[in-house]
Tab-separated table of C-alpha atoms in Angstrom:
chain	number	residue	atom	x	y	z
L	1177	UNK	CA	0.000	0.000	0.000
L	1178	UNK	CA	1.620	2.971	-1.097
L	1179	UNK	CA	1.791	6.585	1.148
L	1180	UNK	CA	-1.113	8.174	-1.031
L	1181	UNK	CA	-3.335	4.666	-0.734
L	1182	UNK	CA	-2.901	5.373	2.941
L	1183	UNK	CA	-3.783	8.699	3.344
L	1184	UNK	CA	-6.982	7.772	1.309
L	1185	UNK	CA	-8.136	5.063	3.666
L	1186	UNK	CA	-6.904	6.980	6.310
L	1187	UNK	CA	-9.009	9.653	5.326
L	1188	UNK	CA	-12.031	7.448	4.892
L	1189	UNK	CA	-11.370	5.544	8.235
L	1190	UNK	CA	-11.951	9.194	10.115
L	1191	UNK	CA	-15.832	9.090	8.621
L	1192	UNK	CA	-16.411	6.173	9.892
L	1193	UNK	CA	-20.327	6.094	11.707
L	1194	UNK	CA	-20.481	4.811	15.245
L	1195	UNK	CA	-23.749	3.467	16.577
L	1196	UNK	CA	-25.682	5.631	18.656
L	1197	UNK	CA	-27.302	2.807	20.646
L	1198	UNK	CA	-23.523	2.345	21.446
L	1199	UNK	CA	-22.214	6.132	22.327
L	1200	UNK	CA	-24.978	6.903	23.929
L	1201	UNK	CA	-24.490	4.288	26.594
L	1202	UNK	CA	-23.486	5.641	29.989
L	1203	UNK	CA	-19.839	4.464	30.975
L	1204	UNK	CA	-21.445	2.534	33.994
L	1205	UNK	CA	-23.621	1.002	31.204
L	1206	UNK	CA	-20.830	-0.899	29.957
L	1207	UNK	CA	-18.485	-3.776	30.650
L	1208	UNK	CA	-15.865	-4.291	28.407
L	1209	UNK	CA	-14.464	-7.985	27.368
L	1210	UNK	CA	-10.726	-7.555	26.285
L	1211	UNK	CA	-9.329	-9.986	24.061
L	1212	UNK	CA	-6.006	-10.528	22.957
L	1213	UNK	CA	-6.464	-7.438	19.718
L	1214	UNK	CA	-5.988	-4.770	22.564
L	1215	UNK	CA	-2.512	-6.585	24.129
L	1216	UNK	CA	-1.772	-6.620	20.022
L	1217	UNK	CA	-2.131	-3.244	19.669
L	1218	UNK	CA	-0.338	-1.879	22.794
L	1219	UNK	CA	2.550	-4.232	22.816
L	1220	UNK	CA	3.038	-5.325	19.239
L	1221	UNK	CA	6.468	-6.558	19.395
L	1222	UNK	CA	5.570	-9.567	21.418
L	1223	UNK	CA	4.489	-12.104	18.911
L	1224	UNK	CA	2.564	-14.231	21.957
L	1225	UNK	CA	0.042	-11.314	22.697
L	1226	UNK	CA	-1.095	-10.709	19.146
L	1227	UNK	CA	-3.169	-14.158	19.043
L	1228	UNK	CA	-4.327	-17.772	20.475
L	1229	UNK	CA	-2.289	-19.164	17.774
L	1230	UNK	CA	0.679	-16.741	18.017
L	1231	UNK	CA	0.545	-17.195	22.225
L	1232	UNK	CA	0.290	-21.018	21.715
L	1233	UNK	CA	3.656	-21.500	19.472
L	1234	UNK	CA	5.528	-18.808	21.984
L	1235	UNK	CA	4.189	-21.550	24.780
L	1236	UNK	CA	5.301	-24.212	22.354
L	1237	UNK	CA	8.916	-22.275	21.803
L	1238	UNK	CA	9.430	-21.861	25.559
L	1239	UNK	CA	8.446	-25.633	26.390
L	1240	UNK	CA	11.166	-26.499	23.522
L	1241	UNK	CA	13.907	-24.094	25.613
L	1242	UNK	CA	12.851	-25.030	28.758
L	1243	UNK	CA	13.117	-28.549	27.833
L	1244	UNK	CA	9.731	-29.217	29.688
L	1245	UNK	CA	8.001	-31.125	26.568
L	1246	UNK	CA	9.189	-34.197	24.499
L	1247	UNK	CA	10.696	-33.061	21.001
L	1248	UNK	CA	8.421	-35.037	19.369
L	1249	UNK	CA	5.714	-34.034	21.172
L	1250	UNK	CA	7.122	-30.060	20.295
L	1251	UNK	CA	6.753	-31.368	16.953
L	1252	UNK	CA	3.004	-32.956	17.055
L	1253	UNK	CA	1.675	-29.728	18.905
L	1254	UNK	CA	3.274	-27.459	16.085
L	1255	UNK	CA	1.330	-29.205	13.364
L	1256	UNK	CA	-1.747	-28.938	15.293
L	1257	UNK	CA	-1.561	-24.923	15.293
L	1258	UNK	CA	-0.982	-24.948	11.947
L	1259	UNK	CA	-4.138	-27.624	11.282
L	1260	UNK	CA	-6.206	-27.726	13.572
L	1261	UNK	CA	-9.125	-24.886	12.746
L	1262	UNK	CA	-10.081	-25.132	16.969
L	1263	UNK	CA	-7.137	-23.018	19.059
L	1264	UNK	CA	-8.893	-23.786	22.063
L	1265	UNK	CA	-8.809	-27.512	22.248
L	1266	UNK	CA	-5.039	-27.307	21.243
L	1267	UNK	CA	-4.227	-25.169	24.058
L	1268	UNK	CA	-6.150	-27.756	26.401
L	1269	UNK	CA	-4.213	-30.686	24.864
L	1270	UNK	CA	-0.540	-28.927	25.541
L	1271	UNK	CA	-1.738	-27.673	29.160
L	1272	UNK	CA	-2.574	-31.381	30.048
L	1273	UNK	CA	0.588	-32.513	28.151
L	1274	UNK	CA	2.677	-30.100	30.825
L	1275	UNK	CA	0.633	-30.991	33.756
L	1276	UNK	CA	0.783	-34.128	36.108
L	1277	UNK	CA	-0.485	-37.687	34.628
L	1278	UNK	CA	-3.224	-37.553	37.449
L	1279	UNK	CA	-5.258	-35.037	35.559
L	1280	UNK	CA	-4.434	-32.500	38.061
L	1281	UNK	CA	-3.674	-29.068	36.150
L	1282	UNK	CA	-0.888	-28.072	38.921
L	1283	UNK	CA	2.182	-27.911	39.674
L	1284	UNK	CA	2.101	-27.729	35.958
L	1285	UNK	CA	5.316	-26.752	33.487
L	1286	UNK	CA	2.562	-24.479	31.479
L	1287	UNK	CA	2.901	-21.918	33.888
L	1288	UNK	CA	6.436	-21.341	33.683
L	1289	UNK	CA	6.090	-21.204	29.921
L	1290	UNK	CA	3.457	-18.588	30.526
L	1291	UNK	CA	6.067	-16.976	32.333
L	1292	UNK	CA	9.207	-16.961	30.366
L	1293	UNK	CA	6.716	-15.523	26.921
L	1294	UNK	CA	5.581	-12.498	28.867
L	1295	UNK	CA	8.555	-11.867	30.863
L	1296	UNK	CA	9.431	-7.804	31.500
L	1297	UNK	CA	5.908	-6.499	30.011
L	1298	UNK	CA	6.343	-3.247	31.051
L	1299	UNK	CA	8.931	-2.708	28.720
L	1300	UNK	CA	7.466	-3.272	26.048
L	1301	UNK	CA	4.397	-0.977	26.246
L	1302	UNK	CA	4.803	0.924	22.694
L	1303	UNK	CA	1.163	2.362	21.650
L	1304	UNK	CA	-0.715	2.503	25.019
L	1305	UNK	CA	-3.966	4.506	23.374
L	1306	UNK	CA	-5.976	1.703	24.217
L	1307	UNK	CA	-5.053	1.229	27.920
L	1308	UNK	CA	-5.869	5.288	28.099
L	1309	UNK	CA	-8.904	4.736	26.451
L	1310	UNK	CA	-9.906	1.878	28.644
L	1311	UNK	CA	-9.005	3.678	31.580
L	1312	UNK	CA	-10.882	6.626	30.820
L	1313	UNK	CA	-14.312	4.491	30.964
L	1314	UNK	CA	-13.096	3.202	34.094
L	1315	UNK	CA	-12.680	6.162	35.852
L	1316	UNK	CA	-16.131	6.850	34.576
L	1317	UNK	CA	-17.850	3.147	36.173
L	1318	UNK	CA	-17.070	0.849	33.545
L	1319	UNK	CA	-16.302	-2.341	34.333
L	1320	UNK	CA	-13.740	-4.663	32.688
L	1321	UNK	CA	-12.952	-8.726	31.833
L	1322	UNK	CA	-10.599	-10.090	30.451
L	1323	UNK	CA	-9.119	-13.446	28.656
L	1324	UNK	CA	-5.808	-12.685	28.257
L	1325	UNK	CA	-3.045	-13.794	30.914
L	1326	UNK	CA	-1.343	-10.729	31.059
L	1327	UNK	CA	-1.712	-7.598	32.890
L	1328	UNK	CA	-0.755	-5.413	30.581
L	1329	UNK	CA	-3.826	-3.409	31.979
L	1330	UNK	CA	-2.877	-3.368	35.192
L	1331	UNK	CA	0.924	-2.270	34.889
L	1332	UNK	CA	-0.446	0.758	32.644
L	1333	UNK	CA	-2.888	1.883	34.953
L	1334	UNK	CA	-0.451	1.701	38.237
L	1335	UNK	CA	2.046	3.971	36.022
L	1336	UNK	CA	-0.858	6.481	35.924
L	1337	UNK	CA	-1.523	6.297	39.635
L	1338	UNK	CA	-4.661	4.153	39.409
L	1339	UNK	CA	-5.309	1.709	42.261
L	1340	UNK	CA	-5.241	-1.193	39.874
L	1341	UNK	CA	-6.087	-4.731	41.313
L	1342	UNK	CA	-6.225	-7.561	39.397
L	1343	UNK	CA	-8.886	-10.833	40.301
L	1344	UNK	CA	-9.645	-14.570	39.012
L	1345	UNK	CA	-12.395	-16.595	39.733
L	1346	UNK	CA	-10.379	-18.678	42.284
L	1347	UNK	CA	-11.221	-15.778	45.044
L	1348	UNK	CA	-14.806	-15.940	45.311
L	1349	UNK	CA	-15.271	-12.842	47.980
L	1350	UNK	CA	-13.649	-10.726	45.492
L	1351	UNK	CA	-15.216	-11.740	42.306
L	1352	UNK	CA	-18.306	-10.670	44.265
L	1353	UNK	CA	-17.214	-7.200	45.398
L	1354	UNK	CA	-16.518	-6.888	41.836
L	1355	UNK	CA	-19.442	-7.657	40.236
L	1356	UNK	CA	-21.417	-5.610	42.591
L	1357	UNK	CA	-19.010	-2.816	41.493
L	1358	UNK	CA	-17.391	-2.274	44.505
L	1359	UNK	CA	-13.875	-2.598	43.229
L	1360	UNK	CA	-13.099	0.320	40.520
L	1361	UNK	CA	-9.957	-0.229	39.368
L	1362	UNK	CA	-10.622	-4.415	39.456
L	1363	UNK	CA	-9.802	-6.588	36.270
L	1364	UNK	CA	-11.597	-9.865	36.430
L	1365	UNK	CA	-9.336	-12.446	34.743
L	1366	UNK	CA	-11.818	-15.422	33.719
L	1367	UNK	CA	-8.718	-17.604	32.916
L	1368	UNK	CA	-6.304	-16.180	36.077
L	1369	UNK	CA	-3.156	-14.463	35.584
L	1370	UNK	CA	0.209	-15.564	34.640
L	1371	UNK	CA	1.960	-13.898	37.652
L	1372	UNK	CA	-0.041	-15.867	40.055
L	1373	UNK	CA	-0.002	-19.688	39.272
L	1374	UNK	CA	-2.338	-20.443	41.737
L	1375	UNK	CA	-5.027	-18.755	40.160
L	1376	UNK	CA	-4.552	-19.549	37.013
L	1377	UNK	CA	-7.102	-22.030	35.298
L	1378	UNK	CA	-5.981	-23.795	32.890
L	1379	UNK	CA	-8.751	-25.897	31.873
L	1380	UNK	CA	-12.482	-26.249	31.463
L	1381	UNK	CA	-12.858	-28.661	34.562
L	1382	UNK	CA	-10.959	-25.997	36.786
L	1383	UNK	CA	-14.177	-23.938	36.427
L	1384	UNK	CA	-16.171	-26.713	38.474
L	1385	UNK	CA	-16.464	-24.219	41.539
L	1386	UNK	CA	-17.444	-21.432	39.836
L	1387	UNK	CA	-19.617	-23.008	38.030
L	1388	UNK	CA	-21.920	-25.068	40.364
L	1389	UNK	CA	-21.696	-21.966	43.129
L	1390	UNK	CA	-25.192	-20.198	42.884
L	1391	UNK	CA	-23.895	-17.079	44.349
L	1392	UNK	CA	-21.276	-16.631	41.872
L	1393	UNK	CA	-23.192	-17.282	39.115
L	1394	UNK	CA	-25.897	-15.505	39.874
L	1395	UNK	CA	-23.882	-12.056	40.069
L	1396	UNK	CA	-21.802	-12.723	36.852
L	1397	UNK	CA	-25.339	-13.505	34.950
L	1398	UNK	CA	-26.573	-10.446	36.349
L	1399	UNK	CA	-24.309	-8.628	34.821
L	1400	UNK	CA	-24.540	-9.939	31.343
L	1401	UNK	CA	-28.247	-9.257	31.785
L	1402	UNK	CA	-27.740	-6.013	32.854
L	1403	UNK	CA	-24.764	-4.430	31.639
L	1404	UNK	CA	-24.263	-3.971	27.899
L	1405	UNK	CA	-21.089	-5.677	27.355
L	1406	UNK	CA	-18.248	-4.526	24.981
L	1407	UNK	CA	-16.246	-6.772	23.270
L	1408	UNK	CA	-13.026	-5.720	22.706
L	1409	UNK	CA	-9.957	-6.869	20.882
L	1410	UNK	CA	-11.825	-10.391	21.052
L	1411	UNK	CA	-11.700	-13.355	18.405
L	1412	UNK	CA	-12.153	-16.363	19.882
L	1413	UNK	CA	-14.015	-15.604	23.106
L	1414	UNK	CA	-17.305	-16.459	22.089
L	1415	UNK	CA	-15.668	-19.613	21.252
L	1416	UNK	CA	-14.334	-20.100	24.539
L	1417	UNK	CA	-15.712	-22.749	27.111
L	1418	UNK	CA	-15.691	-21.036	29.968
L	1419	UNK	CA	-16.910	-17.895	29.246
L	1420	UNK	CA	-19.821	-19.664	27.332
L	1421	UNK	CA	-20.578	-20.786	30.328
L	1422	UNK	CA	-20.457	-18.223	32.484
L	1423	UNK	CA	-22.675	-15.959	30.189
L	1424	UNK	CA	-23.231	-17.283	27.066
L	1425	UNK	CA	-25.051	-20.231	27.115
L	1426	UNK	CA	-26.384	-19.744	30.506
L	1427	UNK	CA	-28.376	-16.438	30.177
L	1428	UNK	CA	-31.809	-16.896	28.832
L	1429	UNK	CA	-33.884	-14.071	26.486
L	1430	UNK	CA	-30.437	-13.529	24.362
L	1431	UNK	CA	-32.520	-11.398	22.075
L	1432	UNK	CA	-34.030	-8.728	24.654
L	1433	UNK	CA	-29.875	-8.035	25.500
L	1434	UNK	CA	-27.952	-5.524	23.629
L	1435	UNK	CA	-23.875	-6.368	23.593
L	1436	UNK	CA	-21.654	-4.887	21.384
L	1437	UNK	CA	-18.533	-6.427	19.727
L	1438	UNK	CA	-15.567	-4.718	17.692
L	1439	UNK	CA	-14.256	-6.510	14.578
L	1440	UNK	CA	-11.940	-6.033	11.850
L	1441	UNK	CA	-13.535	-6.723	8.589
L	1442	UNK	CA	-11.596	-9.063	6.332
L	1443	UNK	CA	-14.457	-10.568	4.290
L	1444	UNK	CA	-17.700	-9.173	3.869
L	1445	UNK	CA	-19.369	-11.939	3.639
L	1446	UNK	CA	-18.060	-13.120	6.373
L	1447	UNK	CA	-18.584	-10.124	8.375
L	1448	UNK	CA	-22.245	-9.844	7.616
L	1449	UNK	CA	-22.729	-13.665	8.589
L	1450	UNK	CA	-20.814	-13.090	11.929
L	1451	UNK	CA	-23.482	-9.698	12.426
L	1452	UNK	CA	-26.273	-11.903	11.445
L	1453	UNK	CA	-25.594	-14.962	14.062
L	1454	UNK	CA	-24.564	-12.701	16.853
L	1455	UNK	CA	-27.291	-11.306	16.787
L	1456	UNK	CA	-29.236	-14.151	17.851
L	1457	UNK	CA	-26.989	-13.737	21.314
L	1458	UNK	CA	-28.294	-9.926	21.951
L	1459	UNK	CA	-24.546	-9.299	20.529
L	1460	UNK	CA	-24.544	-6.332	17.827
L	1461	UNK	CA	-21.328	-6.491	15.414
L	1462	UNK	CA	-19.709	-3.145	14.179
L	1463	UNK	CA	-16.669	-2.922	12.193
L	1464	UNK	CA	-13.781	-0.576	13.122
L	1465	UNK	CA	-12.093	-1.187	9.571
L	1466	UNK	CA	-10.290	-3.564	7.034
L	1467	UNK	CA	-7.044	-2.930	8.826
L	1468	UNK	CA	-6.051	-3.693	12.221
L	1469	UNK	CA	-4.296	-0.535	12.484
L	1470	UNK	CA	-7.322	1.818	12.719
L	1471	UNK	CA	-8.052	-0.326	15.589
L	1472	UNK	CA	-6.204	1.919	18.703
L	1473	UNK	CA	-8.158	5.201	16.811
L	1474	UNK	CA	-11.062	3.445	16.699
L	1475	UNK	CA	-11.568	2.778	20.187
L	1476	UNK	CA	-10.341	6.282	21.488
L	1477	UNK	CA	-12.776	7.925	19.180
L	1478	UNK	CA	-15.441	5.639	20.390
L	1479	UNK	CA	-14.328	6.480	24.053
L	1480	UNK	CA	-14.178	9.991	23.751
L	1481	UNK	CA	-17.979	9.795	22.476
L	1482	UNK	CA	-19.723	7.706	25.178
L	1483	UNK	CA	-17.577	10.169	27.605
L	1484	UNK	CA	-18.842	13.353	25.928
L	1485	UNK	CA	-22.536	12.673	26.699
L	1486	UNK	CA	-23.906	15.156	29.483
L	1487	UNK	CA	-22.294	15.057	32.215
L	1488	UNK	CA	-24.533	12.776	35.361
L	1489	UNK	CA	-23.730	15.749	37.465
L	1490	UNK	CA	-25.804	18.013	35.866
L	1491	UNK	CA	-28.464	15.581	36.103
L	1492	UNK	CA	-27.987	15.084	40.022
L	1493	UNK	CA	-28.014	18.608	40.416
L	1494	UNK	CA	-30.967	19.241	38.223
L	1495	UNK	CA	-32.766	16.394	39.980
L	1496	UNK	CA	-31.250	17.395	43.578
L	1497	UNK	CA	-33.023	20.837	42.845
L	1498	UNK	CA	-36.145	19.829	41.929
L	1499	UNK	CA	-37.098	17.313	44.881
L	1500	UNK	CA	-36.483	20.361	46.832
L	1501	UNK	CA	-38.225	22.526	45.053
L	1502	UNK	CA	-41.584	20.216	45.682
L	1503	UNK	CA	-40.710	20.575	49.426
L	1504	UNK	CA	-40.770	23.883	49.229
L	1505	UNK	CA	-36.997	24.270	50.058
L	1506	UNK	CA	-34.966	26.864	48.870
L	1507	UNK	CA	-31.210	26.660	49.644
L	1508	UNK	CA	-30.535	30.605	48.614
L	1509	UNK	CA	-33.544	31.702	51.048
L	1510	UNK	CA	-31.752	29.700	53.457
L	1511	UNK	CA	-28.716	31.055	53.074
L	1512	UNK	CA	-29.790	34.921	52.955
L	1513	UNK	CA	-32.741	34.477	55.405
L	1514	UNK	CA	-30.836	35.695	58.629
L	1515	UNK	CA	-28.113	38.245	58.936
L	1516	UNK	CA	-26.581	36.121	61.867
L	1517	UNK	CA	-22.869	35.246	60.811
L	1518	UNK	CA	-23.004	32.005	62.548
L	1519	UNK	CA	-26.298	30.996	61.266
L	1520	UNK	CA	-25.011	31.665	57.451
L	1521	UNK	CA	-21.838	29.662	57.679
L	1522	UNK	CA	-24.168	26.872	58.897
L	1523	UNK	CA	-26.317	27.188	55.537
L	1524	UNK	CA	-23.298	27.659	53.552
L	1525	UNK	CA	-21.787	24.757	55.110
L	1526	UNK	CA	-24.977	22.331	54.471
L	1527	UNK	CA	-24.971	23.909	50.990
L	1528	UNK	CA	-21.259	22.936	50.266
L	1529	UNK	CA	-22.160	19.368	51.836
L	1530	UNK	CA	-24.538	19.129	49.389
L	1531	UNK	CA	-22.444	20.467	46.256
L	1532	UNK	CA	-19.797	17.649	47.676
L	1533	UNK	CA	-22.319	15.078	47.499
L	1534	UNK	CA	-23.441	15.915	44.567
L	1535	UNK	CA	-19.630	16.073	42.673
L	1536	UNK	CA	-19.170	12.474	44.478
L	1537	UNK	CA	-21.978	11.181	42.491
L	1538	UNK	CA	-20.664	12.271	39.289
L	1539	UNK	CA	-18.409	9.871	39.046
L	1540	UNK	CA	-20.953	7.027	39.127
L	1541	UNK	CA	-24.640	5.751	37.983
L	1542	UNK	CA	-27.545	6.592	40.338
L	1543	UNK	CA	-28.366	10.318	40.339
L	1544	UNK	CA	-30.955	9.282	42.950
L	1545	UNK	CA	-28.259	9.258	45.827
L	1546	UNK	CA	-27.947	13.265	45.493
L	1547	UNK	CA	-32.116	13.115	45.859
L	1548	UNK	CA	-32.149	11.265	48.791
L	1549	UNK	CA	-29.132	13.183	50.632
L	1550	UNK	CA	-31.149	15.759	50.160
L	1551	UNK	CA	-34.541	14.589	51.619
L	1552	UNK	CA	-32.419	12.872	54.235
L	1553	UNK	CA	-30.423	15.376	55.928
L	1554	UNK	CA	-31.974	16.850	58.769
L	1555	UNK	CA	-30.951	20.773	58.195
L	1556	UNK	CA	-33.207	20.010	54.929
L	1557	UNK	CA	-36.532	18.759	56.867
């Protein structure tokens, strides 16, 4: 593609329509789902985080280092990627290949293989417009998933001074407190993280606890029913066992949800097959472009949208105001009402309270918290 092609389809890229159903979701709206596209696109020169089938041959080329797998089992296992159409299955077959003969997924050699492909991330964080973008909803209420090992997420966000924690499924009080949004800054790893072998699953039959615990699923379900989910940098997720089972296949009434999922258009065909079928899951498809690189622009444009819609704090206010306007309340009356220095500062005080309260709320959902401050504190009665 030569320099003037570019420009052109650069040019055309900018134009690109965005669905309003989508930008006009609130950030607490939303959950994103981050595949391995976004760890692509911030960290491109580590082949293993562009792609199952690039991250299974780096876990294939460390096992061969390592020494941890039988050359001719190296061999087999490199055939498969190149054959076999289903990643997933693969990845299941080398995990048990690395792990005990009892079936038991740990003290496994995968791990370390994990380990040794996504050693010294931090260094290699080239285009992080993403991560900004990402964190930007956060800050806002959204909250985020994820099916990638890494924490590519979570190193970004702790450079800009975000109180980033990152969860699996193996702690079940904080999966919880996540899901009921009390954790901000959490990232919910569905298949654990490489740092932290322990919580790593590595295998469908791991998920037994999560699965058969009514509490747990419960909340997660919840949240597929109730959050519009964002599907970011994904390819084979919808693919993937356990998160079909978490949500997916679990969640009755697909068609009364509205999901979202980002996807580079190769094939039109294709693409308008993959729209057609997803949306029998309540999942709505929308192309970014035919190139992977419009990707990072994509997604801060899209950002920058759902962020630009009036601000909840005006709302609060606005709503704040009225409920005590219909108990005939007015805060300046209450302020100018007595010439008594003591008495004013009080007002004032109660006043800045509720301007406080109101500013707190701004950064999340329910505008009806302001309201009921309001009706609730006694200086108002």
């Amino acid at each position: 593609m030569d320099s003037e092609e570019r420009t052109t389809n650069r040019s055309e890229q900018k134009s690109r329509k965005i669905l309003r159903s989508l930008i006009r979701k609130q950030p607490w709206d939303l959950l994103l789902v981050i595949g391995t596209g976004v760890s692509a696109a911030v960290a491109p020169e580590i082949p293993a985080l562009c792609s199952w089938r690039s991250c299974i041959e780096a876990v294939i080329e460390a096992a061969e280092q390592l020494e941890v797998l039988h050359p001719g089992d190296v061999a087999e296992f490199r055939k498969k990627v190149i054959k076999d159409r289903d990643l997933l299955v693969v990845a299941h077959d080398l995990i048990r290949k690395m792990s005990p003969r009892t079936g038991d997924t740990k003290p496994n050699f995968f791990q370390d293989c994990l380990m040794e492909v996504f050693d010294n991330l931090e260094q290699h964080i080239q285009n992080p417009v993403v991560l900004q973008s990402i964190l930007r909803l956060m800050e806002r209420g959204t909250m985020v998933l994820t099916t990638n090992y890494d924490n590519l997420l979570e190193i970004f966000g702790q450079q800009q001074g975000k109180p980033m924690e990152s969860l699996d499924l193996k702690d079940k009080d904080k999966v919880l407190q996540w899901a009921r949004g009390h954790i901000k800054y959490g990232v919910l790893h569905i298949h654990g993280l490489y740092t932290d072998p322990c919580g790593m699953v590595l295998d469908p039959s791991g998920y037994k606890d999560v699965t058969q615990d009514p509490e747990v699923m419960e909340v997660l379900q919840n949240l597929y029913l109730t959050k519009s989910f964002l599907f970011v940098g994904c390819g084979e997720t919808l693919r993937d066992q356990i998160f079909q089972a978490l949500f997916l296949y679990t969640v009755k009434n697909k068609v009364d949800l509205e999901h979202y999922m980002l996807v580079l258009k190769e094939n039109e065909d294709q693409f308008f097959k993959l729209q057609a079928d997803m949306l029998l899951h309540g999942i709505k498809v929308v192309s970014y472009g035919d190139c992977f690189e419009y990707f990072p622009e994509y997604v801060q444009d899209l950002t920058a949208q759902i962020c630009k819609q009036r601000s909840p704090g005006t709302s609060c206010v606005d709503c704040a105001k009225r409920k005590l306007g219909e108990n005939d309340l007015d805060l300046s009356k209450r302020v100018k009402q007595s010439d008594n220095v003591d008495t004013s500062a009080g007002d004032l005080g109660i006043v800045k309270n509720f301007e406080t309260q109101v500013q707190g709320n701004c950064a999340g959902p329910p505008e009806r918290e302001a309201e009921n401050w309001a009706l609730s504190t006694p200086e108002f009665q």
